[in-house]
Amino acid sequence: MEIHMLMVIFSTSVIAGQIQAAKLEDKEFWYKKGKDQLRKISETFAGNVFASATNVIIFIGDGMSISTITTARIYKNSKSDTNEGQPLYFENFPCVGYMKTYNVDHLVTDGAASATAMFTGSKTKEGRIGIDSTLELNCDDGKHPSSRLSSISEWAAKSSKWVGIVTNTRITDATPAAMYAHIPDRHWECDVPNEFKKCFKDIATQLVEDSPGTYIRVFLGGGLDVMGVTKSDYCRNRKKNLVEYWLNNKKRNGATFVKNAKELNDLKRTRTDFLMGLFSEGSMPYNLERDTSPTGQPSLKEMTEKALEILSKNENGFILLVENGLIDKAHHMNAVKLALDETLELEKAVELAATKTRKDRTLIIVTADHSQGLGFHGNTKRGSSLLGKAGDMNWDILFYGTGPGARRNNLSTCENDTTSSRYTANAHYYSPQSVHTGEDVVVYARGPGASLLVGNYEQSYIAHAISFAAAITAFANMITPQSYIVLLSLTLYIILSNNNITLKCR
């Protein structure tokens, strides 16, 4: 009897401990971790001046693993006959860190939970956007307001900064949606199940009806179907044209809608304060396959340039998200050539942004939301094509752990042609799509506050670092008294020395 009672007590303790652990990983848990990381880094500032960032540009290479960056670098240099070690543009950034991407309930994250972490400062469960881990899927639980996560878009808007989003996926896809939406299921882009309609709007509707979506100045990407401009099976229940709704509500503020490259490039900066551009029904085509004519789709670089033109009109500064979501989509298909080319498209957009903005005023961050299982192996000689075979062996130099490439006998001719954009690399295990992997991803940073991103940290720390660097609203709630003393000392140092020295990383 005593043994039985002890077992009951022990089991109850374990269960209570598990419940407590789960409870702890709510937004307050992650906010505290962010504060602690900021305090740790701010205490190293002595003798250096921390310059405030007027603007912040975050580049996300969806699924851009370290192996993706390495092989994209070699692939680029092999095409131009330069040394394989010649770095990509953002690899020259002075500050480098590593980010841990696991979420609250999975070691390997999805894009919704990872984007939520980066843009709100709190990790959450898989598939959730803008909502922390405490919410149960029940409209009657009364927890919806308390589980809602504010984002860097809201913080920026409250600090009179403008916000923009550029993506080559749908503008309601997981990464861009994390800048403005609050929803427990990332797939509710254009409709919500009946039992949840009383407590949630779909992502597209939140974009045009709710804060902070209504504050965002620039949206460029795909998604004509989710916005109700065109009809598809994907959004068959969409009845309202949300672009017309958005235009009618913004028309007094110089709102413009564009649908092809010419309309985007011809747009006059002085006449536009709000811009929406949708260039495809769903996600935009891969760069190697897009229509490059004037009536076709703009490149990621062109969209980035136009977004910067609009946002730079605001003297208070801006926050801009630029995502290449097609890197991940290509990896999922084991389409390695497409993935490498899209990585180079991201590089072009980064270089454009770096040359168009002032280094002393603009913090630029380049990272990934999670990794992908691209491998690079074999006794490969320098000068070899990465899209070839490893030495004398019949192995692809580049390969995947999982994906459709495991069944090469079922693939079409172009998917077996290494020169094709649809070339499908070998995979070890079959799955309809390659799956994400869980290793850390690299963070490259340049500009004011870049030194905050050196080291190894949680993915949710990114939002805290941005808030600190740009001194936007949430910053006041995340800094400690000790850090205030450090910053006041640094301010005094600036006044006395009349210098503006940015902390150097390398």
Coordinates of C-alpha atoms in Angstrom, one line a residue:
M1 CA 0.0 0.0 0.0
E2 CA 2.8 2.4 0.9
I3 CA 4.7 1.6 -2.3
H4 CA 1.5 2.2 -4.3
M5 CA 0.9 5.5 -2.6
L6 CA 4.6 6.5 -3.3
M7 CA 4.0 5.6 -6.9
V8 CA 0.9 7.7 -7.1
I9 CA 2.7 10.7 -5.5
F10 CA 5.7 10.3 -7.8
S11 CA 3.5 10.0 -10.9
T12 CA 1.5 13.0 -9.8
S13 CA 4.7 15.0 -9.3
V14 CA 6.0 14.1 -12.7
I15 CA 2.7 15.0 -14.4
A16 CA 2.6 18.3 -12.5
G17 CA 6.2 19.0 -13.4
Q18 CA 5.4 18.3 -17.1
I19 CA 2.4 20.6 -17.0
Q20 CA 4.5 23.3 -15.2
A21 CA 7.2 22.9 -17.9
A22 CA 4.7 23.3 -20.7
K23 CA 3.2 26.3 -18.9
L24 CA 6.6 27.9 -18.5
E25 CA 7.3 28.1 -22.2
D26 CA 4.7 30.8 -22.8
K27 CA 5.6 34.2 -24.1
E28 CA 6.8 35.4 -20.7
F29 CA 9.3 32.5 -20.6
W30 CA 10.7 33.5 -24.0
Y31 CA 10.6 37.2 -23.2
K32 CA 12.8 36.6 -20.2
K33 CA 15.3 34.6 -22.2
G34 CA 15.4 37.5 -24.7
K35 CA 16.1 40.0 -21.9
D36 CA 18.8 37.8 -20.4
Q37 CA 20.6 37.5 -23.8
L38 CA 20.3 41.3 -24.3
R39 CA 21.7 42.0 -20.9
K40 CA 24.6 39.6 -21.5
I41 CA 25.6 41.2 -24.8
S42 CA 25.0 44.8 -23.6
E43 CA 27.4 44.2 -20.7
T44 CA 30.2 43.7 -23.3
F45 CA 29.7 47.2 -24.8
A46 CA 32.0 49.1 -22.4
G47 CA 34.4 51.2 -24.4
N48 CA 32.3 51.0 -27.6
V49 CA 29.3 53.1 -28.8
F50 CA 26.1 51.4 -29.6
A51 CA 24.5 53.3 -32.6
S52 CA 20.8 53.2 -33.0
A53 CA 19.4 51.8 -36.3
T54 CA 16.9 54.1 -38.1
N55 CA 16.1 51.3 -40.5
V56 CA 16.1 47.5 -40.2
I57 CA 16.0 45.1 -43.2
I58 CA 15.6 41.4 -42.5
F59 CA 16.4 38.9 -45.3
I60 CA 15.0 35.4 -44.8
G61 CA 16.3 32.6 -47.1
D62 CA 13.6 30.0 -46.3
G63 CA 15.4 26.7 -45.8
M64 CA 18.8 28.3 -46.5
S65 CA 21.0 25.9 -44.6
I66 CA 24.8 26.3 -44.2
S67 CA 25.2 23.7 -47.0
T68 CA 22.9 25.7 -49.2
I69 CA 25.1 28.8 -48.7
T70 CA 28.3 26.9 -49.3
T71 CA 27.1 25.2 -52.5
A72 CA 25.5 28.4 -53.8
R73 CA 28.8 30.1 -53.4
I74 CA 30.6 27.4 -55.3
Y75 CA 27.9 27.2 -58.0
K76 CA 28.1 31.0 -58.5
N77 CA 31.9 31.1 -58.8
S78 CA 32.0 28.1 -61.1
K79 CA 29.8 30.0 -63.6
S80 CA 32.1 33.0 -63.6
D81 CA 35.5 31.1 -63.4
T82 CA 36.4 32.7 -60.1
N83 CA 37.9 30.9 -57.1
E84 CA 35.4 28.7 -55.2
G85 CA 36.2 30.5 -52.0
Q86 CA 35.0 33.9 -53.2
P87 CA 32.3 34.8 -50.7
L88 CA 28.7 35.6 -51.4
Y89 CA 27.9 39.3 -50.7
F90 CA 26.4 38.8 -47.3
E91 CA 29.2 36.5 -46.2
N92 CA 31.4 39.7 -46.0
F93 CA 29.1 41.1 -43.3
P94 CA 31.2 41.7 -40.1
C95 CA 29.0 40.1 -37.5
V96 CA 28.0 36.4 -37.6
G97 CA 26.0 34.3 -35.2
Y98 CA 24.1 31.0 -35.0
M99 CA 20.4 30.6 -34.2
K100 CA 18.7 27.7 -32.6
T101 CA 15.5 26.9 -34.5
Y102 CA 13.6 24.3 -32.4
N103 CA 10.1 25.3 -31.3
V104 CA 8.0 24.6 -28.3
D105 CA 6.8 21.1 -29.3
H106 CA 9.2 20.0 -32.1
L107 CA 13.0 19.8 -32.4
V108 CA 12.7 20.4 -36.2
T109 CA 10.5 23.5 -36.8
D110 CA 8.1 24.6 -39.5
G111 CA 8.1 28.0 -41.1
A112 CA 5.1 29.3 -39.1
A113 CA 6.6 28.7 -35.6
S114 CA 10.1 29.9 -36.7
A115 CA 8.8 33.1 -38.3
T116 CA 6.7 33.8 -35.2
A117 CA 9.7 33.4 -33.0
M118 CA 11.9 35.8 -35.1
F119 CA 9.2 38.5 -35.4
T120 CA 7.5 38.4 -32.0
G121 CA 10.3 37.3 -29.6
S122 CA 8.4 34.2 -28.4
K123 CA 8.7 30.6 -29.6
T124 CA 5.4 28.7 -30.1
K125 CA 4.0 25.4 -31.3
E126 CA 4.3 24.1 -34.9
G127 CA 1.9 25.6 -37.3
R128 CA 1.0 28.7 -35.2
I129 CA 1.3 32.2 -36.3
G130 CA 1.4 35.2 -33.8
I131 CA 0.0 33.0 -31.0
D132 CA 2.0 31.5 -28.1
S133 CA 2.0 27.9 -26.9
T134 CA -0.7 28.3 -24.2
L135 CA -3.7 28.5 -26.6
E136 CA -5.9 25.4 -26.8
L137 CA -7.9 24.9 -30.1
N138 CA -11.2 25.9 -28.5
C139 CA -13.1 29.1 -29.2
D140 CA -14.6 28.9 -25.7
D141 CA -11.4 28.7 -23.6
G142 CA -11.1 32.5 -23.2
K143 CA -7.3 32.5 -23.8
H144 CA -7.2 34.1 -27.2
P145 CA -6.4 37.7 -26.1
S146 CA -3.7 36.6 -23.6
S147 CA -2.0 34.2 -26.0
R148 CA -1.8 36.8 -28.8
L149 CA 1.8 37.9 -29.6
S150 CA 2.7 41.4 -30.8
S151 CA 5.2 41.7 -33.6
I152 CA 8.0 43.9 -34.8
S153 CA 5.5 45.4 -37.2
E154 CA 3.3 46.6 -34.3
W155 CA 6.3 47.9 -32.4
A156 CA 7.6 49.8 -35.5
A157 CA 4.2 51.3 -36.3
K158 CA 3.9 52.6 -32.7
S159 CA 7.3 54.2 -33.1
S160 CA 6.2 55.9 -36.4
K161 CA 8.3 53.7 -38.6
W162 CA 6.9 52.3 -41.8
V163 CA 6.8 48.6 -42.5
G164 CA 7.1 46.6 -45.7
I165 CA 7.0 43.0 -46.8
V166 CA 8.5 41.5 -49.9
T167 CA 8.2 37.7 -50.7
N168 CA 8.2 35.5 -53.8
T169 CA 5.7 33.2 -52.0
R170 CA 2.0 34.2 -51.3
I171 CA 1.8 37.2 -49.1
T172 CA -0.3 35.1 -46.7
D173 CA 2.3 32.3 -46.5
A174 CA 3.8 31.5 -43.1
T175 CA 6.9 33.8 -43.0
P176 CA 5.2 37.1 -44.2
A177 CA 2.0 36.3 -42.2
A178 CA 4.0 36.2 -39.0
M179 CA 4.5 39.9 -39.4
Y180 CA 0.8 40.7 -39.1
A181 CA -1.4 37.7 -38.4
H182 CA -2.6 35.8 -35.3
I183 CA -4.0 32.4 -36.0
P184 CA -3.5 28.8 -34.7
D185 CA -3.2 27.1 -38.1
R186 CA -1.0 28.5 -40.8
H187 CA -3.2 26.8 -43.5
W188 CA -6.1 29.1 -42.7
E189 CA -5.0 31.6 -45.4
C190 CA -8.3 32.3 -47.0
D191 CA -10.9 30.5 -44.9
V192 CA -11.4 29.3 -41.3
P193 CA -13.3 26.1 -40.2
N194 CA -16.9 26.9 -39.2
E195 CA -16.3 26.1 -35.5
F196 CA -13.5 28.7 -35.3
K197 CA -15.1 31.6 -37.3
K198 CA -16.3 33.4 -34.2
C199 CA -12.8 33.8 -32.8
F200 CA -10.5 33.9 -35.8
K201 CA -10.4 35.6 -39.2
D202 CA -8.4 34.0 -42.0
I203 CA -4.9 35.4 -42.7
A204 CA -5.8 37.4 -45.8
T205 CA -8.7 39.1 -44.1
Q206 CA -6.5 40.0 -41.1
L207 CA -4.1 41.6 -43.5
V208 CA -6.6 44.1 -44.8
E209 CA -8.9 44.5 -41.8
D210 CA -6.9 44.3 -38.6
S211 CA -3.8 45.9 -37.0
P212 CA -0.9 45.6 -37.7
G213 CA -1.8 44.6 -41.3
T214 CA -3.6 47.9 -41.9
Y215 CA -0.4 49.8 -40.9
I216 CA 1.9 48.0 -43.4
R217 CA 2.8 50.2 -46.3
V218 CA 4.2 47.8 -48.8
F219 CA 3.1 44.2 -49.8
L220 CA 4.8 42.6 -52.8
G221 CA 4.6 38.9 -53.7
G222 CA 2.1 36.3 -54.9
G223 CA -1.4 35.5 -53.8
L224 CA -4.1 36.7 -56.2
D225 CA -6.2 33.7 -55.3
V226 CA -6.0 34.1 -51.5
M227 CA -6.9 37.8 -51.9
G228 CA -10.0 37.0 -54.0
V229 CA -8.8 38.6 -57.3
T230 CA -8.8 35.3 -59.1
K231 CA -10.7 32.1 -58.3
S232 CA -9.0 28.7 -57.5
D233 CA -9.7 25.5 -55.7
Y234 CA -7.3 26.6 -53.1
C235 CA -9.5 29.5 -52.0
R236 CA -12.9 28.4 -53.4
N237 CA -14.8 30.0 -50.5
R238 CA -13.3 33.5 -50.9
K239 CA -16.2 35.7 -51.9
K240 CA -14.8 39.2 -51.3
N241 CA -12.1 40.8 -53.4
L242 CA -9.7 41.9 -50.7
V243 CA -7.5 44.0 -53.0
E244 CA -10.5 46.2 -53.9
Y245 CA -11.4 46.4 -50.2
W246 CA -7.9 47.4 -49.4
L247 CA -7.7 50.0 -52.1
N248 CA -11.1 51.6 -51.1
N249 CA -9.8 52.0 -47.5
K250 CA -6.4 53.3 -48.5
K251 CA -7.3 55.5 -51.6
R252 CA -7.0 58.7 -49.7
N253 CA -3.5 57.8 -48.7
G254 CA -2.0 57.3 -52.2
A255 CA -2.6 53.5 -52.4
T256 CA -1.6 51.7 -55.6
F257 CA -2.1 48.1 -56.8
V258 CA 0.2 46.6 -59.4
K259 CA 0.2 43.2 -61.1
N260 CA 3.3 43.0 -63.4
A261 CA 6.9 44.1 -63.6
K262 CA 6.2 47.1 -65.8
E263 CA 3.5 48.5 -63.5
L264 CA 5.9 48.1 -60.6
N265 CA 8.9 49.7 -62.2
D266 CA 6.9 52.6 -63.7
L267 CA 5.4 53.4 -60.3
K268 CA 6.2 57.0 -59.1
R269 CA 7.7 57.2 -55.7
T270 CA 6.2 60.6 -54.8
R271 CA 2.6 59.5 -55.6
T272 CA 2.6 56.3 -53.5
D273 CA 2.4 55.8 -49.8
F274 CA 0.8 52.4 -49.8
L275 CA 1.7 49.7 -52.3
M276 CA 0.3 46.2 -53.0
G277 CA 1.7 44.2 -55.8
L278 CA 0.5 40.6 -56.5
F279 CA 2.2 39.0 -59.5
S280 CA 0.8 35.4 -59.5
E281 CA -2.2 33.4 -58.3
G282 CA -0.1 31.5 -55.8
S283 CA 3.6 31.6 -55.1
M284 CA 5.6 33.4 -57.8
P285 CA 7.5 31.3 -60.4
Y286 CA 11.2 30.4 -59.8
N287 CA 13.6 32.9 -61.2
L288 CA 14.9 30.5 -63.9
E289 CA 11.3 29.9 -65.0
R290 CA 9.6 33.3 -64.6
D291 CA 8.3 35.5 -67.3
T292 CA 10.9 38.3 -67.6
S293 CA 9.0 40.4 -70.1
P294 CA 7.4 43.7 -69.0
T295 CA 4.1 42.0 -68.4
G296 CA 5.7 39.2 -66.4
Q297 CA 6.9 38.9 -62.8
P298 CA 9.5 41.2 -61.3
S299 CA 12.6 39.7 -59.6
L300 CA 13.2 39.7 -55.9
K301 CA 15.8 42.4 -56.4
E302 CA 13.3 44.6 -58.3
M303 CA 10.6 44.2 -55.6
T304 CA 13.2 45.0 -52.9
E305 CA 14.3 48.2 -54.8
K306 CA 10.7 49.5 -55.1
A307 CA 9.9 48.7 -51.5
L308 CA 13.0 50.7 -50.4
E309 CA 11.9 53.6 -52.6
I310 CA 8.6 53.9 -50.9
L311 CA 9.7 53.2 -47.3
S312 CA 12.7 55.5 -47.4
K313 CA 10.3 58.5 -47.7
N314 CA 9.6 58.2 -44.0
E315 CA 12.2 60.2 -42.1
N316 CA 11.5 58.1 -38.9
G317 CA 12.8 55.0 -40.7
F318 CA 11.3 51.6 -41.6
I319 CA 11.4 47.9 -41.1
L320 CA 11.4 45.7 -44.2
L321 CA 11.1 41.9 -44.5
V322 CA 12.4 40.4 -47.7
E323 CA 11.9 36.6 -48.0
N324 CA 13.0 34.2 -50.7
G325 CA 10.6 31.4 -49.9
L326 CA 11.3 29.5 -53.1
I327 CA 14.7 28.2 -51.8
D328 CA 12.7 26.0 -49.4
K329 CA 10.1 25.0 -52.1
A330 CA 12.9 23.9 -54.4
H331 CA 14.6 21.9 -51.7
H332 CA 11.3 20.2 -50.9
M333 CA 11.3 18.9 -54.5
N334 CA 15.0 18.0 -54.4
A335 CA 15.3 20.5 -57.3
V336 CA 18.8 21.6 -56.3
K337 CA 19.6 23.8 -59.2
L338 CA 16.5 25.9 -58.5
A339 CA 17.4 26.1 -54.8
L340 CA 21.0 27.4 -55.6
D341 CA 19.7 29.9 -58.1
E342 CA 17.2 31.3 -55.7
T343 CA 19.9 31.7 -53.0
L344 CA 21.8 33.8 -55.5
E345 CA 18.6 35.8 -56.1
L346 CA 18.5 36.6 -52.4
E347 CA 22.1 37.6 -52.6
K348 CA 21.3 40.1 -55.4
A349 CA 18.5 41.6 -53.3
V350 CA 20.9 41.9 -50.2
E351 CA 23.5 43.7 -52.3
L352 CA 21.0 46.1 -53.7
A353 CA 19.7 46.9 -50.2
A354 CA 23.2 47.4 -48.9
T355 CA 24.1 49.8 -51.7
K356 CA 20.9 51.7 -51.5
T357 CA 20.9 52.4 -47.8
R358 CA 23.3 54.1 -45.4
K359 CA 25.5 51.7 -43.5
D360 CA 25.5 53.9 -40.4
R361 CA 21.7 54.1 -40.3
T362 CA 20.5 50.7 -41.5
L363 CA 20.8 47.3 -39.7
I364 CA 20.7 44.5 -42.3
I365 CA 20.2 40.9 -41.1
V366 CA 20.5 37.8 -43.4
T367 CA 19.4 34.5 -42.1
A368 CA 17.1 31.4 -42.5
D369 CA 14.0 30.4 -40.7
H370 CA 15.2 26.7 -40.6
S371 CA 17.5 24.3 -42.4
Q372 CA 17.0 21.8 -45.2
G373 CA 18.6 18.4 -45.7
L374 CA 21.0 19.2 -48.6
G375 CA 24.2 17.2 -48.4
F376 CA 27.5 17.8 -50.2
H377 CA 29.9 14.8 -50.4
G378 CA 32.2 12.6 -52.5
N379 CA 35.8 12.8 -53.7
T380 CA 35.0 15.9 -55.8
K381 CA 37.8 17.7 -57.6
R382 CA 37.9 21.4 -57.7
G383 CA 36.4 22.8 -60.8
S384 CA 33.8 20.1 -61.0
S385 CA 30.2 20.9 -61.6
L386 CA 28.2 20.6 -58.4
L387 CA 25.3 19.2 -60.6
G388 CA 27.5 16.3 -61.6
K389 CA 28.6 13.0 -60.1
A390 CA 31.1 12.5 -57.2
G391 CA 34.4 11.2 -58.7
D392 CA 34.1 7.8 -60.4
M393 CA 31.0 7.0 -58.4
N394 CA 27.5 7.2 -59.7
W395 CA 26.4 9.5 -56.8
D396 CA 25.2 13.0 -57.1
I397 CA 27.7 15.4 -55.5
L398 CA 24.6 17.2 -54.0
F399 CA 22.0 15.0 -52.5
Y400 CA 19.2 15.0 -49.9
G401 CA 18.3 12.9 -46.9
T402 CA 14.7 12.6 -47.9
G403 CA 12.5 13.4 -50.9
P404 CA 11.2 12.3 -54.3
G405 CA 14.8 11.9 -55.6
A406 CA 14.9 8.5 -53.9
R407 CA 12.7 7.1 -56.7
R408 CA 14.7 8.2 -59.7
N409 CA 13.3 5.5 -62.0
N410 CA 9.9 7.3 -61.8
L411 CA 11.3 10.7 -62.7
S412 CA 10.8 12.5 -66.0
T413 CA 13.6 13.1 -68.5
C414 CA 14.2 16.7 -67.5
E415 CA 14.3 15.6 -63.8
N416 CA 17.3 13.4 -64.7
D417 CA 19.1 16.0 -66.7
T418 CA 21.6 17.7 -64.5
T419 CA 21.5 20.8 -66.7
S420 CA 17.7 21.2 -66.2
S421 CA 16.2 23.6 -63.7
R422 CA 14.0 20.7 -62.7
Y423 CA 16.9 18.4 -62.1
T424 CA 16.1 16.2 -59.1
A425 CA 19.0 15.2 -57.0
N426 CA 19.3 11.8 -55.3
A427 CA 17.6 11.3 -51.9
H428 CA 18.4 8.6 -49.4
Y429 CA 14.9 8.0 -48.1
Y430 CA 11.7 8.5 -50.1
S431 CA 9.1 11.0 -49.1
P432 CA 6.8 13.1 -51.3
Q433 CA 8.8 16.2 -50.2
S434 CA 12.2 16.7 -48.6
V435 CA 11.7 17.5 -44.9
H436 CA 13.2 20.2 -42.8
T437 CA 16.2 19.6 -40.6
G438 CA 17.0 20.8 -37.1
E439 CA 20.5 22.2 -37.1
D440 CA 21.3 25.8 -36.2
V441 CA 21.2 28.4 -39.0
V442 CA 23.7 31.2 -39.7
V443 CA 22.9 34.9 -39.0
Y444 CA 24.8 37.6 -40.9
A445 CA 24.5 41.2 -39.8
R446 CA 25.8 44.7 -40.7
G447 CA 25.1 48.1 -39.5
P448 CA 24.0 49.7 -36.1
G449 CA 23.2 46.9 -33.6
A450 CA 24.8 44.1 -35.7
S451 CA 27.1 43.2 -32.8
L452 CA 23.9 42.1 -30.9
L453 CA 23.7 39.1 -33.2
V454 CA 27.1 37.6 -32.5
G455 CA 27.2 34.2 -30.7
N456 CA 24.7 31.4 -30.4
Y457 CA 21.1 32.2 -29.3
E458 CA 17.5 31.2 -29.5
Q459 CA 15.5 32.1 -32.6
S460 CA 13.2 34.3 -30.6
Y461 CA 16.1 36.5 -29.6
I462 CA 16.1 38.1 -33.1
A463 CA 13.0 40.2 -32.4
H464 CA 14.5 41.4 -29.1
A465 CA 17.8 42.4 -30.8
I466 CA 15.8 44.3 -33.5
S467 CA 13.7 46.0 -30.8
F468 CA 16.9 47.0 -29.0
A469 CA 18.8 48.1 -32.0
A470 CA 16.0 50.2 -33.5
A471 CA 14.7 51.5 -30.1
I472 CA 11.1 50.6 -31.0
T473 CA 8.3 50.4 -28.6
A474 CA 8.8 47.0 -27.0
F475 CA 12.4 47.9 -26.2
A476 CA 11.3 49.7 -23.1
N477 CA 9.7 46.5 -21.7
M478 CA 12.7 44.3 -22.4
I479 CA 15.6 46.2 -21.0
T480 CA 16.9 45.7 -17.5
P481 CA 18.0 48.4 -15.0
Q482 CA 21.6 47.2 -15.4
S483 CA 21.4 47.7 -19.1
Y484 CA 20.0 51.2 -18.7
I485 CA 23.2 52.1 -16.8
V486 CA 25.4 50.6 -19.5
L487 CA 23.5 52.5 -22.2
L488 CA 23.6 55.8 -20.2
S489 CA 27.3 55.4 -19.8
L490 CA 27.7 54.9 -23.5
T491 CA 25.6 57.9 -24.3
L492 CA 27.8 60.0 -22.0
Y493 CA 30.8 58.6 -23.8
I494 CA 29.4 59.8 -27.2
I495 CA 28.8 63.3 -25.8
L496 CA 32.3 63.6 -24.3
S497 CA 34.2 62.1 -27.2
N498 CA 32.0 63.5 -29.9
N499 CA 32.5 60.2 -31.8
N500 CA 30.2 57.6 -33.2
I501 CA 32.1 54.3 -33.1
T502 CA 30.2 51.2 -34.0
L503 CA 31.3 48.0 -32.2
K504 CA 33.4 45.9 -34.7
C505 CA 32.9 42.2 -35.0
R506 CA 35.7 41.3 -37.4

